[in-house]
């Protein structure tokens, strides 16, 4: 993509009305725009990152055998009354229509997916199956101060599985954990599996937490054996012995990037979700639900992958694979030649399947182009100038040193992980 065709939302300074670093840097670098507390627009660069995160998640969901759907955002009140969450869920956004009828804006989708699931289930032969979506959720969050980590409107992947038996649900739950581990590894994140709540419920629900200072949760964590529990349900102190290996526990901040539950009959019961078993008896369906915070993940990555010059995206989720910069210089004739060479390289890279952001803008100084490239944080920077002659200067965002290579040698630098 030619940068001359890309509107620049880059700002000279960090926004003053934003407390969270992830949102500050993403706004400054032109990835998102703040509309109000907890509500953001995703701009061309930001949407690219979001799509890449989505696609990593989507690929693993499909491998798990789950089927993608899209459910509505606008929900009938009756469904939420059936589960008593119309009155009990404090973050539920409610909407009143002109005829005074009330609706909910979906904060999660058990109330829609359970009755939907019934339409595909008659007998045990129809089970198991799983449905997922990647969709905007709404929650009336009381403390939307963490930027993308806690939106009032945010993007989530939610997966729901349907089973005949508890054993089958448990088996699937383990596969889902494996899929989640693979997703976070693909994203370059070290996510720890955390027991979500204490007592009898703990083995039926887990969180995936990325340990970052900006995280809102406190995690009791053992660096030795990776035992982890949410502090909400654990009164351990830093230095206490780990219940699993005896090493000293630490308290760490964490951002919950995923949350999985064995719902069992919690939502199938209120909706009468049932199947006919082999012996002809009517039985209640078992359900599981599995969430991932897609837009929260983008915020977590911004918190993790940056330096004092700006963002520094891992190749797997970067908005582009390479950032090609042309510096045509003051001399018009020589500049024309440099531009022709850079155009040629751009075409060559594009033809080779490299997703390139091409800074072909004129009237912008070399210093500004470099500073903006560092701020945007594409993993590989390529420079074509009078100085580089027939060659191109290649530099990784994370390195200080650059190398000069021939045009036909540039591609491998851009497709590396
Ligand atoms: P939290 O404990 O952070 O409030 P939750 O347990 O209510 O989240 P779930 O309902 O399990 O979250 O949602 C699944 C995932 O969606 C969470 O693990 C998180 O990554 C993400 N998520 C939840 N709430 C938000 C939000 N307000 N903004 C951004 N992402 C969110
Ligand atoms: Mg949670």
GROMACS .gro file of C-alpha atoms and ligand atoms in nm:
model
  449
    1UNK     CA    1   0.000   0.000   0.000
    2UNK     CA    2   0.128   0.344  -0.092
    3UNK     CA    3   0.154   0.568   0.211
    4UNK     CA    4   0.060   0.867  -0.004
    5UNK     CA    5  -0.290   0.713  -0.021
    6UNK     CA    6  -0.309   0.640   0.351
    7UNK     CA    7  -0.446   0.923   0.566
    8UNK     CA    8  -0.201   0.979   0.851
    9UNK     CA    9  -0.358   0.977   1.197
   10UNK     CA   10  -0.015   1.003   1.358
   11UNK     CA   11   0.016   1.267   1.630
   12UNK     CA   12   0.319   1.455   1.756
   13UNK     CA   13   0.224   1.401   2.120
   14UNK     CA   14   0.053   1.146   2.335
   15UNK     CA   15  -0.319   1.220   2.389
   16UNK     CA   16  -0.391   1.394   2.720
   17UNK     CA   17  -0.733   1.239   2.780
   18UNK     CA   18  -0.606   0.881   2.800
   19UNK     CA   19  -0.452   0.717   3.107
   20UNK     CA   20  -0.358   0.378   2.965
   21UNK     CA   21  -0.027   0.344   2.783
   22UNK     CA   22  -0.165   0.096   2.527
   23UNK     CA   23  -0.429   0.343   2.412
   24UNK     CA   24  -0.186   0.639   2.429
   25UNK     CA   25   0.067   0.476   2.196
   26UNK     CA   26  -0.197   0.328   1.963
   27UNK     CA   27  -0.364   0.669   1.929
   28UNK     CA   28  -0.034   0.851   1.881
   29UNK     CA   29   0.082   0.602   1.615
   30UNK     CA   30  -0.252   0.628   1.431
   31UNK     CA   31  -0.388   0.279   1.498
   32UNK     CA   32  -0.702   0.374   1.690
   33UNK     CA   33  -0.902   0.685   1.769
   34UNK     CA   34  -1.080   0.743   2.097
   35UNK     CA   35  -1.447   0.829   2.061
   36UNK     CA   36  -1.528   0.823   2.435
   37UNK     CA   37  -1.420   0.627   2.742
   38UNK     CA   38  -1.391   0.261   2.645
   39UNK     CA   39  -1.498   0.318   2.282
   40UNK     CA   40  -1.252   0.336   1.993
   41UNK     CA   41  -1.246   0.349   1.614
   42UNK     CA   42  -1.003   0.110   1.448
   43UNK     CA   43  -0.808   0.295   1.179
   44UNK     CA   44  -0.644   0.137   0.873
   45UNK     CA   45  -0.325   0.033   1.057
   46UNK     CA   46  -0.510  -0.081   1.370
   47UNK     CA   47  -0.766  -0.280   1.175
   48UNK     CA   48  -0.485  -0.469   1.002
   49UNK     CA   49  -0.345  -0.576   1.340
   50UNK     CA   50  -0.691  -0.669   1.465
   51UNK     CA   51  -0.756  -0.880   1.154
   52UNK     CA   52  -0.426  -1.060   1.195
   53UNK     CA   53  -0.508  -1.146   1.557
   54UNK     CA   54  -0.857  -1.258   1.446
   55UNK     CA   55  -0.713  -1.481   1.178
   56UNK     CA   56  -0.471  -1.652   1.414
   57UNK     CA   57  -0.764  -1.724   1.645
   58UNK     CA   58  -0.993  -1.826   1.356
   59UNK     CA   59  -0.740  -2.075   1.219
   60UNK     CA   60  -0.710  -2.252   1.556
   61UNK     CA   61  -1.088  -2.253   1.607
   62UNK     CA   62  -1.137  -2.414   1.268
   63UNK     CA   63  -0.869  -2.673   1.349
   64UNK     CA   64  -1.062  -2.749   1.667
   65UNK     CA   65  -1.359  -2.834   1.444
   66UNK     CA   66  -1.565  -2.532   1.546
   67UNK     CA   67  -1.796  -2.359   1.296
   68UNK     CA   68  -1.800  -1.982   1.251
   69UNK     CA   69  -2.129  -1.794   1.269
   70UNK     CA   70  -2.239  -1.440   1.348
   71UNK     CA   71  -2.511  -1.379   1.602
   72UNK     CA   72  -2.690  -1.047   1.648
   73UNK     CA   73  -2.586  -0.766   1.878
   74UNK     CA   74  -2.949  -0.673   1.951
   75UNK     CA   75  -3.109  -0.930   2.181
   76UNK     CA   76  -3.468  -0.988   2.293
   77UNK     CA   77  -3.526  -0.910   2.660
   78UNK     CA   78  -3.714  -1.239   2.715
   79UNK     CA   79  -3.400  -1.446   2.656
   80UNK     CA   80  -3.217  -1.253   2.927
   81UNK     CA   81  -3.512  -1.284   3.162
   82UNK     CA   82  -3.507  -1.661   3.117
   83UNK     CA   83  -3.158  -1.681   3.267
   84UNK     CA   84  -3.228  -1.402   3.518
   85UNK     CA   85  -2.939  -1.204   3.379
   86UNK     CA   86  -3.170  -0.919   3.267
   87UNK     CA   87  -3.175  -0.817   3.634
   88UNK     CA   88  -2.854  -0.979   3.762
   89UNK     CA   89  -2.589  -0.878   3.510
   90UNK     CA   90  -2.484  -0.526   3.607
   91UNK     CA   91  -2.284  -0.461   3.287
   92UNK     CA   92  -2.583  -0.533   3.058
   93UNK     CA   93  -2.659  -0.243   2.825
   94UNK     CA   94  -3.033  -0.202   2.775
   95UNK     CA   95  -3.199  -0.029   2.482
   96UNK     CA   96  -3.554   0.103   2.458
   97UNK     CA   97  -3.724   0.105   2.119
   98UNK     CA   98  -3.982   0.364   2.007
   99UNK     CA   99  -4.269   0.132   2.108
  100UNK     CA  100  -4.110   0.115   2.456
  101UNK     CA  101  -4.002  -0.245   2.403
  102UNK     CA  102  -3.669  -0.325   2.569
  103UNK     CA  103  -3.367  -0.506   2.424
  104UNK     CA  104  -3.018  -0.595   2.539
  105UNK     CA  105  -2.693  -0.524   2.356
  106UNK     CA  106  -2.503  -0.852   2.365
  107UNK     CA  107  -2.228  -0.866   2.631
  108UNK     CA  108  -2.189  -1.242   2.562
  109UNK     CA  109  -2.411  -1.486   2.373
  110UNK     CA  110  -2.525  -1.784   2.583
  111UNK     CA  111  -2.880  -1.642   2.570
  112UNK     CA  112  -2.876  -1.656   2.190
  113UNK     CA  113  -2.663  -1.963   2.123
  114UNK     CA  114  -2.846  -2.201   2.358
  115UNK     CA  115  -3.185  -2.170   2.182
  116UNK     CA  116  -3.001  -2.165   1.848
  117UNK     CA  117  -2.821  -2.491   1.933
  118UNK     CA  118  -3.153  -2.663   2.000
  119UNK     CA  119  -3.251  -2.614   1.634
  120UNK     CA  120  -2.967  -2.847   1.529
  121UNK     CA  121  -3.018  -3.103   1.806
  122UNK     CA  122  -3.276  -3.381   1.811
  123UNK     CA  123  -3.088  -3.691   1.921
  124UNK     CA  124  -2.749  -3.786   2.067
  125UNK     CA  125  -2.635  -3.842   1.708
  126UNK     CA  126  -2.637  -3.466   1.650
  127UNK     CA  127  -2.379  -3.410   1.926
  128UNK     CA  128  -2.114  -3.289   1.983
  129UNK     CA  129  -2.060  -2.970   1.785
  130UNK     CA  130  -1.924  -2.623   1.843
  131UNK     CA  131  -2.010  -2.274   1.715
  132UNK     CA  132  -1.802  -1.960   1.743
  133UNK     CA  133  -1.807  -1.601   1.635
  134UNK     CA  134  -1.578  -1.300   1.633
  135UNK     CA  135  -1.798  -1.007   1.715
  136UNK     CA  136  -1.842  -0.677   1.891
  137UNK     CA  137  -1.965  -0.699   2.249
  138UNK     CA  138  -2.111  -0.429   2.470
  139UNK     CA  139  -2.060  -0.401   2.845
  140UNK     CA  140  -2.143  -0.112   3.071
  141UNK     CA  141  -1.803  -0.135   3.242
  142UNK     CA  142  -1.776   0.095   3.544
  143UNK     CA  143  -1.400   0.147   3.507
  144UNK     CA  144  -1.313   0.187   3.140
  145UNK     CA  145  -0.972   0.341   3.207
  146UNK     CA  146  -0.741   0.073   3.073
  147UNK     CA  147  -0.766   0.161   2.706
  148UNK     CA  148  -0.818  -0.143   2.485
  149UNK     CA  149  -0.785  -0.370   2.786
  150UNK     CA  150  -1.134  -0.276   2.902
  151UNK     CA  151  -1.371  -0.143   2.642
  152UNK     CA  152  -1.740  -0.073   2.678
  153UNK     CA  153  -1.754  -0.183   2.315
  154UNK     CA  154  -1.492  -0.446   2.229
  155UNK     CA  155  -1.417  -0.739   2.004
  156UNK     CA  156  -1.438  -1.092   2.141
  157UNK     CA  157  -1.411  -1.441   2.004
  158UNK     CA  158  -1.671  -1.656   2.176
  159UNK     CA  159  -1.695  -2.029   2.124
  160UNK     CA  160  -1.976  -2.251   2.255
  161UNK     CA  161  -1.966  -2.631   2.257
  162UNK     CA  162  -2.259  -2.872   2.291
  163UNK     CA  163  -2.224  -3.225   2.428
  164UNK     CA  164  -2.429  -3.526   2.530
  165UNK     CA  165  -2.219  -3.614   2.834
  166UNK     CA  166  -1.997  -3.451   3.095
  167UNK     CA  167  -1.709  -3.673   2.985
  168UNK     CA  168  -1.738  -3.548   2.630
  169UNK     CA  169  -1.746  -3.186   2.751
  170UNK     CA  170  -1.436  -3.248   2.967
  171UNK     CA  171  -1.250  -3.399   2.672
  172UNK     CA  172  -1.335  -3.100   2.454
  173UNK     CA  173  -1.235  -2.859   2.733
  174UNK     CA  174  -0.883  -3.007   2.728
  175UNK     CA  175  -0.865  -2.967   2.348
  176UNK     CA  176  -0.981  -2.608   2.385
  177UNK     CA  177  -0.701  -2.541   2.636
  178UNK     CA  178  -0.451  -2.680   2.384
  179UNK     CA  179  -0.596  -2.461   2.108
  180UNK     CA  180  -0.570  -2.158   2.336
  181UNK     CA  181  -0.208  -2.235   2.421
  182UNK     CA  182  -0.132  -2.256   2.047
  183UNK     CA  183  -0.307  -1.923   1.981
  184UNK     CA  184  -0.110  -1.735   2.244
  185UNK     CA  185   0.215  -1.895   2.126
  186UNK     CA  186   0.131  -1.791   1.767
  187UNK     CA  187   0.081  -1.437   1.895
  188UNK     CA  188   0.421  -1.443   2.064
  189UNK     CA  189   0.261  -1.417   2.409
  190UNK     CA  190   0.345  -1.604   2.724
  191UNK     CA  191   0.000  -1.666   2.873
  192UNK     CA  192  -0.028  -1.854   3.201
  193UNK     CA  193  -0.320  -2.083   3.272
  194UNK     CA  194  -0.486  -1.966   3.590
  195UNK     CA  195  -0.745  -2.137   3.804
  196UNK     CA  196  -1.029  -1.888   3.782
  197UNK     CA  197  -1.216  -1.938   4.105
  198UNK     CA  198  -1.178  -2.127   4.429
  199UNK     CA  199  -1.359  -2.422   4.577
  200UNK     CA  200  -1.550  -2.677   4.378
  201UNK     CA  201  -1.583  -2.461   4.068
  202UNK     CA  202  -1.208  -2.418   4.006
  203UNK     CA  203  -1.152  -2.711   3.779
  204UNK     CA  204  -1.444  -2.608   3.561
  205UNK     CA  205  -1.315  -2.261   3.475
  206UNK     CA  206  -0.976  -2.125   3.377
  207UNK     CA  207  -0.830  -1.795   3.270
  208UNK     CA  208  -0.535  -1.726   3.046
  209UNK     CA  209  -0.341  -1.434   3.190
  210UNK     CA  210  -0.056  -1.238   3.035
  211UNK     CA  211   0.159  -1.097   3.316
  212UNK     CA  212   0.196  -0.726   3.239
  213UNK     CA  213   0.210  -0.432   3.479
  214UNK     CA  214  -0.093  -0.272   3.313
  215UNK     CA  215  -0.309  -0.580   3.383
  216UNK     CA  216  -0.607  -0.523   3.610
  217UNK     CA  217  -0.596  -0.862   3.783
  218UNK     CA  218  -0.357  -0.973   4.055
  219UNK     CA  219  -0.216  -1.319   4.007
  220UNK     CA  220  -0.054  -1.536   4.272
  221UNK     CA  221   0.227  -1.678   4.064
  222UNK     CA  222   0.511  -1.926   4.103
  223UNK     CA  223   0.792  -1.858   3.855
  224UNK     CA  224   0.939  -2.202   3.924
  225UNK     CA  225   0.647  -2.431   3.833
  226UNK     CA  226   0.403  -2.175   3.682
  227UNK     CA  227   0.135  -2.244   3.940
  228UNK     CA  228  -0.106  -1.951   3.912
  229UNK     CA  229  -0.427  -1.847   4.080
  230UNK     CA  230  -0.633  -1.529   4.070
  231UNK     CA  231  -0.577  -1.325   4.389
  232UNK     CA  232  -0.954  -1.259   4.404
  233UNK     CA  233  -0.998  -1.608   4.550
  234UNK     CA  234  -0.670  -1.666   4.719
  235UNK     CA  235  -0.532  -1.494   5.028
  236UNK     CA  236  -0.170  -1.590   4.962
  237UNK     CA  237   0.102  -1.328   5.015
  238UNK     CA  238   0.423  -1.268   4.824
  239UNK     CA  239   0.691  -1.500   4.963
  240UNK     CA  240   0.446  -1.767   5.080
  241UNK     CA  241   0.544  -2.119   4.970
  242UNK     CA  242   0.390  -2.238   4.642
  243UNK     CA  243   0.128  -2.505   4.721
  244UNK     CA  244   0.251  -2.701   4.422
  245UNK     CA  245   0.635  -2.694   4.447
  246UNK     CA  246   0.723  -2.498   4.764
  247UNK     CA  247   0.915  -2.215   4.592
  248UNK     CA  248   0.835  -1.856   4.693
  249UNK     CA  249   0.515  -1.713   4.543
  250UNK     CA  250   0.502  -1.369   4.385
  251UNK     CA  251   0.209  -1.135   4.323
  252UNK     CA  252   0.197  -1.020   3.961
  253UNK     CA  253  -0.040  -0.804   3.758
  254UNK     CA  254  -0.214  -0.989   3.479
  255UNK     CA  255  -0.442  -0.914   3.186
  256UNK     CA  256  -0.701  -1.185   3.128
  257UNK     CA  257  -0.686  -1.261   2.756
  258UNK     CA  258  -0.903  -1.573   2.764
  259UNK     CA  259  -1.160  -1.731   2.991
  260UNK     CA  260  -1.307  -2.081   2.957
  261UNK     CA  261  -1.595  -2.245   3.142
  262UNK     CA  262  -1.763  -2.580   3.161
  263UNK     CA  263  -2.113  -2.438   3.177
  264UNK     CA  264  -2.264  -2.784   3.196
  265UNK     CA  265  -2.644  -2.730   3.222
  266UNK     CA  266  -2.637  -2.370   3.341
  267UNK     CA  267  -2.781  -2.228   3.017
  268UNK     CA  268  -2.921  -2.542   2.857
  269UNK     CA  269  -3.166  -2.587   3.144
  270UNK     CA  270  -3.343  -2.247   3.126
  271UNK     CA  271  -3.384  -2.290   2.750
  272UNK     CA  272  -3.488  -2.656   2.774
  273UNK     CA  273  -3.197  -2.755   2.553
  274UNK     CA  274  -3.223  -3.133   2.529
  275UNK     CA  275  -3.152  -3.438   2.314
  276UNK     CA  276  -3.298  -3.788   2.280
  277UNK     CA  277  -3.053  -4.049   2.406
  278UNK     CA  278  -2.993  -4.398   2.258
  279UNK     CA  279  -3.246  -4.544   2.503
  280UNK     CA  280  -3.510  -4.292   2.397
  281UNK     CA  281  -3.487  -4.080   2.713
  282UNK     CA  282  -3.484  -3.699   2.683
  283UNK     CA  283  -3.167  -3.553   2.843
  284UNK     CA  284  -3.022  -3.206   2.901
  285UNK     CA  285  -2.737  -3.093   2.674
  286UNK     CA  286  -2.400  -3.007   2.833
  287UNK     CA  287  -2.238  -2.681   2.724
  288UNK     CA  288  -1.898  -2.517   2.743
  289UNK     CA  289  -1.803  -2.158   2.659
  290UNK     CA  290  -1.463  -2.020   2.566
  291UNK     CA  291  -1.381  -1.651   2.520
  292UNK     CA  292  -1.083  -1.459   2.390
  293UNK     CA  293  -1.050  -1.082   2.407
  294UNK     CA  294  -0.940  -0.993   2.054
  295UNK     CA  295  -0.920  -0.616   2.102
  296UNK     CA  296  -0.781  -0.661   2.455
  297UNK     CA  297  -0.504  -0.871   2.297
  298UNK     CA  298  -0.414  -0.580   2.072
  299UNK     CA  299  -0.384  -0.362   2.382
  300UNK     CA  300  -0.172  -0.624   2.560
  301UNK     CA  301   0.060  -0.643   2.256
  302UNK     CA  302   0.097  -0.263   2.252
  303UNK     CA  303   0.192  -0.276   2.623
  304UNK     CA  304   0.451  -0.543   2.555
  305UNK     CA  305   0.595  -0.469   2.212
  306UNK     CA  306   0.732  -0.116   2.209
  307UNK     CA  307   1.037   0.091   2.297
  308UNK     CA  308   1.086   0.465   2.349
  309UNK     CA  309   1.061   0.527   1.973
  310UNK     CA  310   0.726   0.358   1.931
  311UNK     CA  311   0.563   0.024   1.859
  312UNK     CA  312   0.760  -0.283   1.755
  313UNK     CA  313   0.518  -0.550   1.632
  314UNK     CA  314   0.603  -0.919   1.611
  315UNK     CA  315   0.588  -1.034   1.246
  316UNK     CA  316   0.280  -1.249   1.317
  317UNK     CA  317   0.053  -0.952   1.390
  318UNK     CA  318   0.232  -0.653   1.236
  319UNK     CA  319   0.017  -0.427   1.014
  320UNK     CA  320   0.265  -0.482   0.730
  321UNK     CA  321   0.559  -0.719   0.673
  322UNK     CA  322   0.789  -0.442   0.551
  323UNK     CA  323   0.805  -0.064   0.541
  324UNK     CA  324   0.978   0.062   0.226
  325UNK     CA  325   1.096   0.422   0.244
  326UNK     CA  326   1.213   0.619  -0.056
  327UNK     CA  327   1.433   0.924  -0.001
  328UNK     CA  328   1.453   1.106  -0.329
  329UNK     CA  329   1.673   1.393  -0.209
  330UNK     CA  330   1.700   1.753  -0.328
  331UNK     CA  331   1.818   1.697  -0.685
  332UNK     CA  332   1.513   1.653  -0.910
  333UNK     CA  333   1.671   1.440  -1.183
  334UNK     CA  334   1.855   1.209  -0.943
  335UNK     CA  335   1.543   1.196  -0.725
  336UNK     CA  336   1.334   1.079  -1.019
  337UNK     CA  337   1.573   0.789  -1.072
  338UNK     CA  338   1.567   0.693  -0.704
  339UNK     CA  339   1.186   0.694  -0.709
  340UNK     CA  340   1.183   0.472  -1.018
  341UNK     CA  341   1.410   0.223  -0.843
  342UNK     CA  342   1.198   0.226  -0.526
  343UNK     CA  343   0.881   0.175  -0.734
  344UNK     CA  344   1.050  -0.122  -0.898
  345UNK     CA  345   1.140  -0.275  -0.562
  346UNK     CA  346   0.785  -0.213  -0.435
  347UNK     CA  347   0.643  -0.397  -0.736
  348UNK     CA  348   0.892  -0.678  -0.696
  349UNK     CA  349   0.812  -0.727  -0.327
  350UNK     CA  350   0.437  -0.707  -0.386
  351UNK     CA  351   0.463  -0.963  -0.666
  352UNK     CA  352   0.650  -1.192  -0.424
  353UNK     CA  353   0.355  -1.169  -0.183
  354UNK     CA  354   0.519  -0.935   0.069
  355UNK     CA  355   0.271  -0.697   0.232
  356UNK     CA  356   0.457  -0.366   0.200
  357UNK     CA  357   0.379  -0.020   0.327
  358UNK     CA  358   0.556   0.205   0.076
  359UNK     CA  359   0.639   0.551   0.202
  360UNK     CA  360   0.634   0.718  -0.139
  361UNK     CA  361   0.539   1.058   0.006
  362UNK     CA  362   0.723   1.359  -0.122
  363UNK     CA  363   0.776   1.679   0.077
  364UNK     CA  364   0.840   1.479   0.393
  365UNK     CA  365   1.191   1.482   0.536
  366UNK     CA  366   1.399   1.170   0.585
  367UNK     CA  367   1.397   1.236   0.961
  368UNK     CA  368   1.018   1.247   0.972
  369UNK     CA  369   0.985   0.932   0.762
  370UNK     CA  370   1.221   0.741   0.989
  371UNK     CA  371   1.055   0.865   1.307
  372UNK     CA  372   0.710   0.767   1.176
  373UNK     CA  373   0.836   0.425   1.066
  374UNK     CA  374   0.972   0.364   1.417
  375UNK     CA  375   0.644   0.481   1.570
  376UNK     CA  376   0.433   0.250   1.349
  377UNK     CA  377   0.668  -0.040   1.423
  378UNK     CA  378   0.665  -0.257   1.110
  379UNK     CA  379   0.926  -0.532   1.174
  380UNK     CA  380   1.148  -0.461   0.870
  381UNK     CA  381   1.247  -0.122   0.725
  382UNK     CA  382   1.381  -0.089   0.371
  383UNK     CA  383   1.538   0.232   0.245
  384UNK     CA  384   1.609   0.327  -0.115
  385UNK     CA  385   1.803   0.652  -0.161
  386UNK     CA  386   2.082   0.802  -0.370
  387UNK     CA  387   2.322   0.663  -0.111
  388UNK     CA  388   2.203   0.304  -0.148
  389UNK     CA  389   2.274   0.303  -0.525
  390UNK     CA  390   2.144  -0.014  -0.690
  391UNK     CA  391   2.091  -0.174  -0.355
  392UNK     CA  392   1.849  -0.138  -0.063
  393UNK     CA  393   1.924  -0.079   0.302
  394UNK     CA  394   1.750  -0.332   0.526
  395UNK     CA  395   1.702  -0.286   0.900
  396UNK     CA  396   1.493  -0.474   1.152
  397UNK     CA  397   1.282  -0.255   1.381
  398UNK     CA  398   1.439  -0.428   1.679
  399UNK     CA  399   1.800  -0.385   1.558
  400UNK     CA  400   2.023  -0.079   1.541
  401UNK     CA  401   2.236  -0.200   1.250
  402UNK     CA  402   2.135  -0.201   0.884
  403UNK     CA  403   2.270  -0.403   0.589
  404UNK     CA  404   2.287  -0.323   0.220
  405UNK     CA  405   2.155  -0.596  -0.009
  406UNK     CA  406   2.063  -0.637  -0.376
  407UNK     CA  407   1.694  -0.594  -0.463
  408UNK     CA  408   1.647  -0.962  -0.538
  409UNK     CA  409   1.783  -1.051  -0.193
  410UNK     CA  410   1.533  -0.832  -0.006
  411UNK     CA  411   1.237  -1.072  -0.003
  412UNK     CA  412   1.372  -1.325   0.252
  413UNK     CA  413   1.431  -1.042   0.501
  414UNK     CA  414   1.064  -0.950   0.478
  415UNK     CA  415   0.911  -1.293   0.526
  416UNK     CA  416   1.114  -1.395   0.829
  417UNK     CA  417   0.939  -1.443   1.160
  418LIG     P1  418  -1.287  -0.956   3.307
  418LIG     O1  419  -1.264  -1.058   3.417
  418LIG     O2  420  -1.163  -0.898   3.252
  418LIG     O3  421  -1.391  -0.854   3.342
  418LIG     P2  422  -1.471  -1.147   3.202
  418LIG     O4  423  -1.426  -1.260   3.287
  418LIG     O5  424  -1.596  -1.078   3.236
  418LIG     O6  425  -1.352  -1.038   3.189
  418LIG     P3  426  -1.553  -1.304   2.975
  418LIG     O7  427  -1.696  -1.275   2.983
  418LIG     O8  428  -1.505  -1.438   3.011
  418LIG     O9  429  -1.471  -1.191   3.050
  418LIG    O10  430  -1.504  -1.263   2.827
  418LIG     C1  431  -1.406  -1.334   2.754
  418LIG     C2  432  -1.285  -1.249   2.726
  418LIG    O11  433  -1.322  -1.123   2.670
  418LIG     C3  434  -1.207  -1.212   2.851
  418LIG    O12  435  -1.118  -1.314   2.887
  418LIG     C4  436  -1.134  -1.086   2.806
  418LIG    O13  437  -1.014  -1.121   2.738
  418LIG     C5  438  -1.230  -1.023   2.710
  418LIG     N1  439  -1.302  -0.912   2.773
  418LIG     C6  440  -1.395  -0.918   2.870
  418LIG     N2  441  -1.441  -0.797   2.903
  418LIG     C7  442  -1.374  -0.711   2.823
  418LIG     C8  443  -1.377  -0.569   2.807
  418LIG     N3  444  -1.458  -0.493   2.879
  418LIG     N4  445  -1.294  -0.513   2.715
  418LIG     C9  446  -1.211  -0.589   2.641
  418LIG     N5  447  -1.205  -0.722   2.651
  418LIG    C10  448  -1.285  -0.783   2.741
  419LIG    MG1  449  -1.281  -1.309   3.395
   0.00000   0.00000   0.00000
